[in-house]
Coordinates of C-alpha atoms and ligand atoms in Angstrom, one line a residue:
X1 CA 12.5 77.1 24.8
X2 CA 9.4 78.3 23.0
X3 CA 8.8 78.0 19.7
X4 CA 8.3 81.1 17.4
X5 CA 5.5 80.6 14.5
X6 CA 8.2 80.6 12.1
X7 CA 9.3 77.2 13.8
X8 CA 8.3 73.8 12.9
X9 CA 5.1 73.1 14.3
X10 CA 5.7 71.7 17.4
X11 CA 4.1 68.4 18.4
X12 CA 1.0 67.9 20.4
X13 CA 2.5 66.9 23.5
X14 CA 5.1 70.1 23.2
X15 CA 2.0 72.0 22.3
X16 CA 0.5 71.5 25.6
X17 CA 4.1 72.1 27.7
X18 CA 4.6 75.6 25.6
X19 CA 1.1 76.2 26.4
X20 CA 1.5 75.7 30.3
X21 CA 4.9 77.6 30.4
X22 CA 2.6 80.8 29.4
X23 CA 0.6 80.2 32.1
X24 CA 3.5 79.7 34.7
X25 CA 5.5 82.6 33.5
X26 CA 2.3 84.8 33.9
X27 CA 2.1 83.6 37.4
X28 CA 5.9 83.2 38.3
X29 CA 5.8 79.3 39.0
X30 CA 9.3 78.6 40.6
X31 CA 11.5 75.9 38.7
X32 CA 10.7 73.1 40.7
X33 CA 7.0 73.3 41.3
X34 CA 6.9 74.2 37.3
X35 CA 9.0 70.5 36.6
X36 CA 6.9 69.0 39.1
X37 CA 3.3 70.3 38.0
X38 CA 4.6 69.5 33.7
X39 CA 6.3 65.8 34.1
X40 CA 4.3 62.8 33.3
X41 CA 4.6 60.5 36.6
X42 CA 4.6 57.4 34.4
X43 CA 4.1 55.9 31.1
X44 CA 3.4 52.3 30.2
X45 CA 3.7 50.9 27.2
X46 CA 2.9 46.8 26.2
X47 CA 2.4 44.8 23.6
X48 CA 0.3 41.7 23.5
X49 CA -0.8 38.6 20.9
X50 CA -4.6 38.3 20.2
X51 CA -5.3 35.6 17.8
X52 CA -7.5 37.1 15.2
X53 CA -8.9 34.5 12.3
X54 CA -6.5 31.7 12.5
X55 CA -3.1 34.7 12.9
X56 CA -1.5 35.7 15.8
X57 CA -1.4 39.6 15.9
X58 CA 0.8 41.9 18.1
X59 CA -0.9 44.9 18.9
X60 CA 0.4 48.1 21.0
X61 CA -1.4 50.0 23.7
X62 CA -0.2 52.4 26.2
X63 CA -1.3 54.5 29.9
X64 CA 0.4 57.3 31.2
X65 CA -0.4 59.0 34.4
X66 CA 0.5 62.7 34.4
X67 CA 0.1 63.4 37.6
X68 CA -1.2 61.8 41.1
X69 CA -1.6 64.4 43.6
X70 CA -5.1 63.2 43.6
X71 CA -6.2 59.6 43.3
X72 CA -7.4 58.1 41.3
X73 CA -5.9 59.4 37.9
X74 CA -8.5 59.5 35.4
X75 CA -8.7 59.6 31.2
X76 CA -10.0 58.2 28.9
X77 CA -8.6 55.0 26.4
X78 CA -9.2 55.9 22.6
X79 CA -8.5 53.5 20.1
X80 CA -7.0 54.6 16.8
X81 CA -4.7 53.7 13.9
X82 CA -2.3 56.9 14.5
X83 CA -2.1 56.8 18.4
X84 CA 0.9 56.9 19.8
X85 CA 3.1 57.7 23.3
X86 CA 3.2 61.4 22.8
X87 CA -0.5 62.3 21.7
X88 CA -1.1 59.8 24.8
X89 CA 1.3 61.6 27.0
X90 CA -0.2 65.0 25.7
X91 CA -4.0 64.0 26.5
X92 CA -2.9 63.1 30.2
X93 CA -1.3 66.0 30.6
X94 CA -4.2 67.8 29.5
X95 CA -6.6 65.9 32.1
X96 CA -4.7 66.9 34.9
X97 CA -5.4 70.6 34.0
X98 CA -8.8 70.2 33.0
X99 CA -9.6 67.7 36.3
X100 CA -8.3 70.6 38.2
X101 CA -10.3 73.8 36.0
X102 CA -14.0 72.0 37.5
X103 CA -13.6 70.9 40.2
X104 CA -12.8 67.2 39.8
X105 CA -10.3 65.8 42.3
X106 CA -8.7 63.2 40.5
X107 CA -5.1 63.3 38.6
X108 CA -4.5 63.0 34.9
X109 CA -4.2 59.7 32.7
X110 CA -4.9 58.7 29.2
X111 CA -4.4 56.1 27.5
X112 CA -4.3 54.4 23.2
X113 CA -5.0 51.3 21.7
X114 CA -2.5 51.3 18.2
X115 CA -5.8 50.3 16.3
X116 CA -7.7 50.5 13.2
X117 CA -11.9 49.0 14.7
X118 CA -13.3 49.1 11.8
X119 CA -11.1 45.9 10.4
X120 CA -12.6 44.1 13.2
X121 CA -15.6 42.4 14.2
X122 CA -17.5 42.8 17.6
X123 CA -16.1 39.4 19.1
X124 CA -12.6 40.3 17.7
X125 CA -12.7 43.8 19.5
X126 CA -14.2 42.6 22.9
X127 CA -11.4 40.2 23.1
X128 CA -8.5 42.3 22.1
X129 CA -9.8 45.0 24.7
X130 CA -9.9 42.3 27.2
X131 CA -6.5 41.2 26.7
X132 CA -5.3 45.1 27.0
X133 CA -7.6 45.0 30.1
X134 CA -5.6 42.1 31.5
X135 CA -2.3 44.4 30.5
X136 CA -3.1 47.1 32.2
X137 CA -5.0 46.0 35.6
X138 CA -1.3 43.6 36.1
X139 CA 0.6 46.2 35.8
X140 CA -1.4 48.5 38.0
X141 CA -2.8 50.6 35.7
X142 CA -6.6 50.0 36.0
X143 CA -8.5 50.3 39.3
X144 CA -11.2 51.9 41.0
X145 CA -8.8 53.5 43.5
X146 CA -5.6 54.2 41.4
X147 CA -6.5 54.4 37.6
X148 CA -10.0 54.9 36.1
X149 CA -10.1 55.1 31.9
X150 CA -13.4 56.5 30.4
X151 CA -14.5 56.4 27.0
X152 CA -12.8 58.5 23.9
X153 CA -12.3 58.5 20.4
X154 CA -13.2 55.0 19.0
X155 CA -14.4 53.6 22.2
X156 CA -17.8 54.3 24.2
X157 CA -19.9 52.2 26.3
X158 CA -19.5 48.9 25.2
X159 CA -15.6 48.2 25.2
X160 CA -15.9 50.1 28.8
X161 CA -19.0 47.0 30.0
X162 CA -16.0 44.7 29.2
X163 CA -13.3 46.3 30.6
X164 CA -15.4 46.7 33.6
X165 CA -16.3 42.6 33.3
X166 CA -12.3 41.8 32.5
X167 CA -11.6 44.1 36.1
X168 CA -14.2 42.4 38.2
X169 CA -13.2 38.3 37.2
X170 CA -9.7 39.6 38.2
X171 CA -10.3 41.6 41.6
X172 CA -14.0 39.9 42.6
X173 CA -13.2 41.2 46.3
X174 CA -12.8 44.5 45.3
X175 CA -16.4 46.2 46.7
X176 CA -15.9 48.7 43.9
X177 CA -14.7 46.9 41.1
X178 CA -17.5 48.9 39.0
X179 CA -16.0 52.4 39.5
X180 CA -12.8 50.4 37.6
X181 CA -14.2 52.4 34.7
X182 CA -16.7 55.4 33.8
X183 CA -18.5 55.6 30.7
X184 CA -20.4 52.2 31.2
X185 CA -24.3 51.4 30.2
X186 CA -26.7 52.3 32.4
X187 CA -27.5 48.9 33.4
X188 CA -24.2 48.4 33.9
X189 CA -23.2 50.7 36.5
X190 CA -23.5 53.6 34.6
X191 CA -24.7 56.8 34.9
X192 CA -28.0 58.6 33.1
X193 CA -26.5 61.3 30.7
X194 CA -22.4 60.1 30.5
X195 CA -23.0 59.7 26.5
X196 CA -24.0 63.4 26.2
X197 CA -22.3 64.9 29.0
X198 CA -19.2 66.4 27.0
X199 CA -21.3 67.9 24.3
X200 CA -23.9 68.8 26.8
X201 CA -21.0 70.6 28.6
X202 CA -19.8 72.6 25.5
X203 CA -23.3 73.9 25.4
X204 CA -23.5 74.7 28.9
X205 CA -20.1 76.2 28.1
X206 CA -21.2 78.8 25.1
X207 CA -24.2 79.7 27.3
X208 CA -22.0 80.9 30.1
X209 CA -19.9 82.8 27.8
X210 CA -22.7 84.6 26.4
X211 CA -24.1 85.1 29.5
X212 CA -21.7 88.4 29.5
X213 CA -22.1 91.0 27.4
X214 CA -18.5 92.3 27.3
X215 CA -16.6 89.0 26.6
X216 CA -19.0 88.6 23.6
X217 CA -18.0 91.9 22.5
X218 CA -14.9 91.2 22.6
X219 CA -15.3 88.4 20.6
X220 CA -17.3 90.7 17.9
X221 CA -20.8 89.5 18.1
X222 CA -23.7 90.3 20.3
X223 CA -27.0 88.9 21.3
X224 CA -27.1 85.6 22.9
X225 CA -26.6 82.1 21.0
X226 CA -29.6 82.7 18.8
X227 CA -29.1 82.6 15.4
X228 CA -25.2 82.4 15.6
X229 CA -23.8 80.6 12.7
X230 CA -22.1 77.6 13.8
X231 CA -19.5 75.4 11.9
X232 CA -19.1 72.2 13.4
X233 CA -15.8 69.4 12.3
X234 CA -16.6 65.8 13.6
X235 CA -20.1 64.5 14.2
X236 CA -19.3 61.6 16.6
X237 CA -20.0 61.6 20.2
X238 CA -19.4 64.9 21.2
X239 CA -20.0 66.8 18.0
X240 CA -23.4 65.3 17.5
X241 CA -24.5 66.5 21.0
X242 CA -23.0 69.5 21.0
X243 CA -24.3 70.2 17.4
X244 CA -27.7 68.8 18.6
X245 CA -28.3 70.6 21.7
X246 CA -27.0 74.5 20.3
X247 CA -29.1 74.1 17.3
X248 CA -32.3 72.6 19.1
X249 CA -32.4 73.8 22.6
X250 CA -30.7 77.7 22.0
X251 CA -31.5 78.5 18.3
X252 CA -28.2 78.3 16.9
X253 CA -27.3 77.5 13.2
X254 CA -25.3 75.0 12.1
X255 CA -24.3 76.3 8.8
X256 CA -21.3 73.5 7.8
X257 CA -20.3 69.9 9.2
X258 CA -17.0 68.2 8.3
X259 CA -16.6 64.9 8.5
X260 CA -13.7 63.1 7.6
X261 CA -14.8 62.4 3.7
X262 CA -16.2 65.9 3.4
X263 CA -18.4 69.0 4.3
X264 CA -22.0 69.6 3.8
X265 CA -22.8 73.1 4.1
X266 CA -26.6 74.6 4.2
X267 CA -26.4 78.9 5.1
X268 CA -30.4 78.3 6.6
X269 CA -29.1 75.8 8.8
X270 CA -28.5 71.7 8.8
X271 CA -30.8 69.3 10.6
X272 CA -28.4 67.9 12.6
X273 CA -30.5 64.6 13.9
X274 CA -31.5 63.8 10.0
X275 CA -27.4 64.1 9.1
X276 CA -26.6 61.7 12.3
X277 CA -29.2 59.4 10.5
X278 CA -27.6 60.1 7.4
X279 CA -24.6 59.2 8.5
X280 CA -25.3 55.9 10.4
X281 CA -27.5 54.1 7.4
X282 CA -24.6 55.0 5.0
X283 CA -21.5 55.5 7.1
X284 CA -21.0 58.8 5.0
X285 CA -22.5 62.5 4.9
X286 CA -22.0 62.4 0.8
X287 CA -25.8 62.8 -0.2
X288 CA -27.5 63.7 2.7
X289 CA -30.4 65.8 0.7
X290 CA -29.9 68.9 3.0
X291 CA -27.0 70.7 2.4
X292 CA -24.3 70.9 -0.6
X293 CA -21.3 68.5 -0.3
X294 CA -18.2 69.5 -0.7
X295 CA -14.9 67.4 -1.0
X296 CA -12.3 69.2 0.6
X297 CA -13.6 69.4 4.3
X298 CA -10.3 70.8 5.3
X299 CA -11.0 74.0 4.0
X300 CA -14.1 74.4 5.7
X301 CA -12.4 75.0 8.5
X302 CA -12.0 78.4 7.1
X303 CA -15.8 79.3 6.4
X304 CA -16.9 82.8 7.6
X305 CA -19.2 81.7 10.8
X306 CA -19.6 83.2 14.1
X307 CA -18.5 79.6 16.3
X308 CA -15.9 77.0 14.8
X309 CA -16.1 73.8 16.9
X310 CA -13.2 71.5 16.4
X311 CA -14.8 68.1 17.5
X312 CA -12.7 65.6 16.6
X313 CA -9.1 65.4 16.3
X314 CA -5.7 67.8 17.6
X315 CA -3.4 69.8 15.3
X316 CA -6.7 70.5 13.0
X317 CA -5.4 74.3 13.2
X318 CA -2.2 75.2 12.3
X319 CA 0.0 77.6 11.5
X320 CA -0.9 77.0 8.1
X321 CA -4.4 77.7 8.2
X322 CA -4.7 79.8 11.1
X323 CA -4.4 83.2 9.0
X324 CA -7.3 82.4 7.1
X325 CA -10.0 80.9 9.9
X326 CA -13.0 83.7 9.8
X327 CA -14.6 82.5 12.6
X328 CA -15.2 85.2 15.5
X329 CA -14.5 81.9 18.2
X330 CA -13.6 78.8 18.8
X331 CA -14.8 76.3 21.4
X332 CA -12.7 73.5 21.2
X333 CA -14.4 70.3 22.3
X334 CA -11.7 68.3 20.8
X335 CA -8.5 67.9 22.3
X336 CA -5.9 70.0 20.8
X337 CA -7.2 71.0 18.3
X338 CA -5.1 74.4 17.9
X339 CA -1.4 74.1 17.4
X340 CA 1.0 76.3 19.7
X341 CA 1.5 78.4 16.8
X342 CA -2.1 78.6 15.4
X343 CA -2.8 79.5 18.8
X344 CA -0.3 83.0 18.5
X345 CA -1.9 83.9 15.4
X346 CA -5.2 83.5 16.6
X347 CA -4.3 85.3 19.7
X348 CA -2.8 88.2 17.5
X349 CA -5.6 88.5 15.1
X350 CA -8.6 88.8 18.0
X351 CA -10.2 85.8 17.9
X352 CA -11.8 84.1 20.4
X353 CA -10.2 80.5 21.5
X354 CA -12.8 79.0 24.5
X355 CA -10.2 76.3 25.5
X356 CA -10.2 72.7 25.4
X357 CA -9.4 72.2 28.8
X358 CA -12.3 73.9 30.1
X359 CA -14.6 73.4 27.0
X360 CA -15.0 69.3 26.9
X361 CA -14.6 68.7 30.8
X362 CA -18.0 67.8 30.7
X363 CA -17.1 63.9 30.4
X364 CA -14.6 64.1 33.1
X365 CA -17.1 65.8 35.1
X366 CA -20.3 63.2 34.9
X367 CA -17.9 60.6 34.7
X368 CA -16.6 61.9 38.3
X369 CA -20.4 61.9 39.4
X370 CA -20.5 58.0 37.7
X371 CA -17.8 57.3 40.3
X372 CA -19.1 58.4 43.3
X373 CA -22.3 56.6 42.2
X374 CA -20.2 53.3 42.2
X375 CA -18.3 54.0 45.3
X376 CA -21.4 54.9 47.1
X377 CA -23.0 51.9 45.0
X378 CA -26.5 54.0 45.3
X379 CA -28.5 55.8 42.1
X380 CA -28.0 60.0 42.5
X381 CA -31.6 60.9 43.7
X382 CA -32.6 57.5 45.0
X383 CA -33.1 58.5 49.1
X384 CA -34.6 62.2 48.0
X385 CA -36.2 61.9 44.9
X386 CA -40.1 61.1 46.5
X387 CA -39.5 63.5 49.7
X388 CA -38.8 66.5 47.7
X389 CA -42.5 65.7 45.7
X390 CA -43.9 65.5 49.1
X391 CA -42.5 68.3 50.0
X392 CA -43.9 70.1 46.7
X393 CA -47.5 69.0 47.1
X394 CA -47.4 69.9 50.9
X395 CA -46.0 73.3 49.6
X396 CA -49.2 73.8 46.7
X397 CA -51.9 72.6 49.3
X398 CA -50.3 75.3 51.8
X399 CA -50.8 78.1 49.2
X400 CA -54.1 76.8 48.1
X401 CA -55.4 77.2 51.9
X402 CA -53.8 80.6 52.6
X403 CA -55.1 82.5 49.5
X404 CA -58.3 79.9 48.5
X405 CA -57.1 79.5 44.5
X406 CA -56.1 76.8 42.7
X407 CA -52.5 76.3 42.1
X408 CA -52.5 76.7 38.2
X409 CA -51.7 72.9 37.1
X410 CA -48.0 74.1 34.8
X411 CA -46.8 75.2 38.5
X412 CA -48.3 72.0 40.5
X413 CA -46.3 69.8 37.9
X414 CA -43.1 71.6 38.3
X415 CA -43.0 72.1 41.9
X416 CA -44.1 68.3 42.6
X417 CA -42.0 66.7 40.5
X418 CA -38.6 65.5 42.4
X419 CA -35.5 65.7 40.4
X420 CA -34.6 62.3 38.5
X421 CA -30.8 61.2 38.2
X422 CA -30.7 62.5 34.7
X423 CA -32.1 65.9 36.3
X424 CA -29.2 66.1 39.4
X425 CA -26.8 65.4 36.1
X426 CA -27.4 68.2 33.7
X427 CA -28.2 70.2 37.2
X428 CA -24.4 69.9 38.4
X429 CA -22.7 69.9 34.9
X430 CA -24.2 73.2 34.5
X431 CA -23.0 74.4 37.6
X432 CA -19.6 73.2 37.2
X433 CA -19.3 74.5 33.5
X434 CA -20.6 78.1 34.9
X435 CA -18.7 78.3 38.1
X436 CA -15.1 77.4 35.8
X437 CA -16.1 79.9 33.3
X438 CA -16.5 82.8 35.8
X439 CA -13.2 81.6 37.7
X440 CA -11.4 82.0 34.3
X441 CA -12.8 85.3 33.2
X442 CA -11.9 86.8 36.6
X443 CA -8.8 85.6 36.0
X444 CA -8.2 87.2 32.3
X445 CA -10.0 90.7 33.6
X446 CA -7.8 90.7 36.9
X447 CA -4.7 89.6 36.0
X448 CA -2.6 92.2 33.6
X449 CA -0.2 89.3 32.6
X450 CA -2.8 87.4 31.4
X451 CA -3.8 87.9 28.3
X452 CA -6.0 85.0 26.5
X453 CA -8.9 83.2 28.2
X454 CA -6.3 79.7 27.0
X455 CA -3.8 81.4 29.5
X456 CA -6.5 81.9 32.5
X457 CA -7.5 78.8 32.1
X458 CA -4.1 77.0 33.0
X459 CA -3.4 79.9 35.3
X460 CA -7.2 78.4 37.5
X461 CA -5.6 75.0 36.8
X462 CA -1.9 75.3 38.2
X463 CA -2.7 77.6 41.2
X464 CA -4.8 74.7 42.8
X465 CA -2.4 71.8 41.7
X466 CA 0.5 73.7 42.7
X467 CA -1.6 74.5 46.0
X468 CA -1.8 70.8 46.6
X469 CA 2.3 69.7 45.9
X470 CA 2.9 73.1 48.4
X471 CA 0.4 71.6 51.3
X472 CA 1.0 68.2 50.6
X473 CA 4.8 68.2 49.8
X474 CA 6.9 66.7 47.4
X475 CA 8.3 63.1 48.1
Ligands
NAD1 P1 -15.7 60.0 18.1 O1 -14.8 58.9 17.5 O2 -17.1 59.6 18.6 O3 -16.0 61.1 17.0 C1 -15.0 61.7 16.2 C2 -15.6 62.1 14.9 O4 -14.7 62.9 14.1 C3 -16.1 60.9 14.0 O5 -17.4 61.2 13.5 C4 -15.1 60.9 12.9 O6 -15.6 60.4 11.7 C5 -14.7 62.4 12.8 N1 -13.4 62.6 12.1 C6 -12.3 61.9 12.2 N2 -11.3 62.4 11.5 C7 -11.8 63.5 10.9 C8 -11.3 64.5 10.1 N3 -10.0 64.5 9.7 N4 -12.1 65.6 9.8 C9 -13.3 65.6 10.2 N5 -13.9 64.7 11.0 C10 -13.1 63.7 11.4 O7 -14.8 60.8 19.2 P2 -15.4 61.7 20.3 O8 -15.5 60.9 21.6 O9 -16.5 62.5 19.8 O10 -14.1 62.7 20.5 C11 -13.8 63.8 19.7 C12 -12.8 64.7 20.3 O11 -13.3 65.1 21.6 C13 -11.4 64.0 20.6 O12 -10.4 65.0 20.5 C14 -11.6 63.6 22.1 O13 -10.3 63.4 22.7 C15 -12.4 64.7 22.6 N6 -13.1 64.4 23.9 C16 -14.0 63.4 23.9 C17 -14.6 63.1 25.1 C18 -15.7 62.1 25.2 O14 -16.4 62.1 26.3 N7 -16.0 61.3 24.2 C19 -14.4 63.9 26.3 C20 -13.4 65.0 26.2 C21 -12.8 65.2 25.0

């Protein structure tokens, strides 16, 4: 039954189910298809010894696969001291909704390494994640074909190379052994622009929204991204791009970062590259010259601003603090980062929540075009990338003949120059993010049960999953 606000908060993985049964009640999802669409298919849990400096350590990982009405199930592994078999369960769930939001046709997984990096060295960490490797591909939980993790919080390219490695001693007659995992260096099977693509997508995202005038309105501002004042929570891998690209490329403002010792707050705006400097030579935003410190990062959450972006951690608003957050919107490019009930009094209250499912499926979706790069084991751009300049300078020299001028030399560069992999990239995340945005809107302006874009965004989501159990069948 769902929770009121006056309940205990409910947990993340709840969350996400009370969430969902919104979205099916606005629709009338029957019983079954509801049960089917919300369970988690499986859930594995193990436990494994990695010597570590003369000790024997136990350590405690799981995968769960939502759903598998498409194949393979994909999510990413994080590694963190407070994981555990619900927020695992909850992320999953979540994946199969956003996969299904752009576009992507793969099921939902996610998985957690019980961990705490920073106690360990880089030789400690590539052979604990080998050993989990080993846990999961024998138990049939990693492989090109069935189950493919990407990175998340406290992983990124590197423990993905290994995993990848670990896969490929174990299956070496597997053609696509790469595809085992997205997220992976370049030169190792990767793809140009993974490590940005989920901040790049909550840019492309905020650009679609203020692409029209009457759902920025609604969310009390006008104008386009320039000049909005942005507060942005967690500067890792998403946060930093996302914070990077709004204030560089589209003239926003970050006014406040929090980080998890702190906020630094500067009203004309923070350099966000100089803070990611910052922040790598002393592993702390305390003294960065630019902005005022302040200790309680918490309660920057509630700093008047035009954008909040939650980007690093779920339950971050709450039914606590919901009732004083002055921000007109929120993107959330963290997971969960609004509570069930925060969510209500959000809702109630008129602001804005661009939801998470839709708002960081940027990694899903380049790690999608990562895999097809494996499977088709050829770069994006390789066969065309030389025609299409052909084609361009046939194109100028046509036009010089017919009207006898000179192409002007800005136009000659653009129209010769075939599209990179890094250009096809950014060229179908932006699609994808614009073509889910306008799905969801028409949603919440055609549908009178639907109220909240959070709501339009499941309603996109369990329309084509429950398409595919009602054309495929359940067995
Ligand atoms: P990350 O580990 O690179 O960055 C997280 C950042 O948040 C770090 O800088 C960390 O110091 C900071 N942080 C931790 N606790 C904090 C706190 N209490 N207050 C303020 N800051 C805190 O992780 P990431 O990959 O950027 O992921 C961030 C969020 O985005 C997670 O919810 C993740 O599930 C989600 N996400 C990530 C991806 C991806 O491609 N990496 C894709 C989709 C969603």
């Amino acid at each position: 039954m769902a929770s009121t606000q006056t309940d205990r908060e409910p947990t993340f993985r709840e969350s996400v189910d009370l969430m969902v049964d919104r979205a099916m009640a606005a629709m009338g999802v029957d019983k079954g298809t509801a049960t089917a669409i919300k369970s988690c298919n499986a859930v594995l849990k193990v436990q494994f010894p990695v010597k570590i400096r003369g000790k024997t350590e136990i350590f405690t990982g799981w995968r769960a696969v939502h759903s598998t009405h498409r194949l393979p199930a994909k999510g990413g592994i994080r590694y963190a001291p407070y994981a555990d078999q619900d927020e695992v369960e909850a992320l999953a769930a979540l994946m199969t909704y956003k996969c299904a939001i752009v576009d992507v046709p793969f099921g939902g997984s996610k998985g957690a390494l019980l961990i705490d990096p920073s106690r360990y060295d880089r030789d400690e960490m590539e052979m604990i994640t080998r050993r989990f490797t080993l846990e999961l591909t024998r138990k049939g939980f990693l492989s090109p074909a069935t189950n493919v993790p990407a990175p998340d919080v406290g992983t990124g390219q590197r423990e993905m190379a290994w995993m990848a490695d670990t896969y490929k001693h174990l299956h070496p007659e597997d053609i696509n052994y790469i595809a085992c995992v997205t997220g992976k260096p370049v030169h190792h099977g990767g793809i140009q622009g993974r490590v940005e693509a989920t901040g790049r997508g909550v840019q492309y995202a905020l650009r679609e929204f203020f692409r029209h005038g009457e759902d920025v309105k609604a969310a009390n501002m006008s104008g386009g991204l320039e000049g909005k004042r942005i507060v942005i929570q967690g500067l890792g891998n998403v946060g930093y791009h996302a914070a990077k690209f709004l204030s560089e490329e589209d003239g926003a403002r970050i006014i406040a970062v929090i980080e998890r010792d702190g906020a630094v707050l500067n009203d004309k705006g923070i350099q966000v590259e100089e803070l990611h400097q910052h922040m790598r030579e002393h592993r702390t935003i305390r003294n960065f010259p630019g902005a005022a410190f302040v200790e309680d990062g918490h309660k920057v959450l509630e700093q008047e601003c035009d954008i909040l972006i939650p980007a690093a951690l779920e339950g971050q608003i709450s039914q606590e603090n919901a009732p004083r957050i002055k921000a007109k919107m929120i993107a959330e490019a963290a997971n969960g980062p609004v509570t069930y009930g925060a969510d209500g009094i959000l809702n109630k209250r008129g602001v804005v929540i661009l939801p998470d499912a839709y708002v960081n499926a940027g990694g899903v979706t380049v790690s999608y075009f990562e895999w097809i790069r494996n499977i088709s084991h050829i770069r994006l751009g390789r066969m065309q990338r030389r025609h299409d300049e052909l084609r361009g300078r046939q194109m100028a020299a046509m036009v010089e003949e017919t009207t006898g001028s000179r192409v002007p030399d800005h136009f000659r560069e653009s129209i010769t120059r075939g599209a990179n992999e890094l250009d096809l990239v950014r060229s179908g995340l932006d699609d994808t993010m614009r073509l889910a945005y306008q799905e969801i809107r028409r949603i919440l302006r055609e549908e009178d049960a639907v109220c909240d874009l959070r709501t339009a965004t499941y309603v996109a989501a369990i329309r084509k999953i429950a398409r595919s159990y009602l054309d495929i069948g359940i067995y």
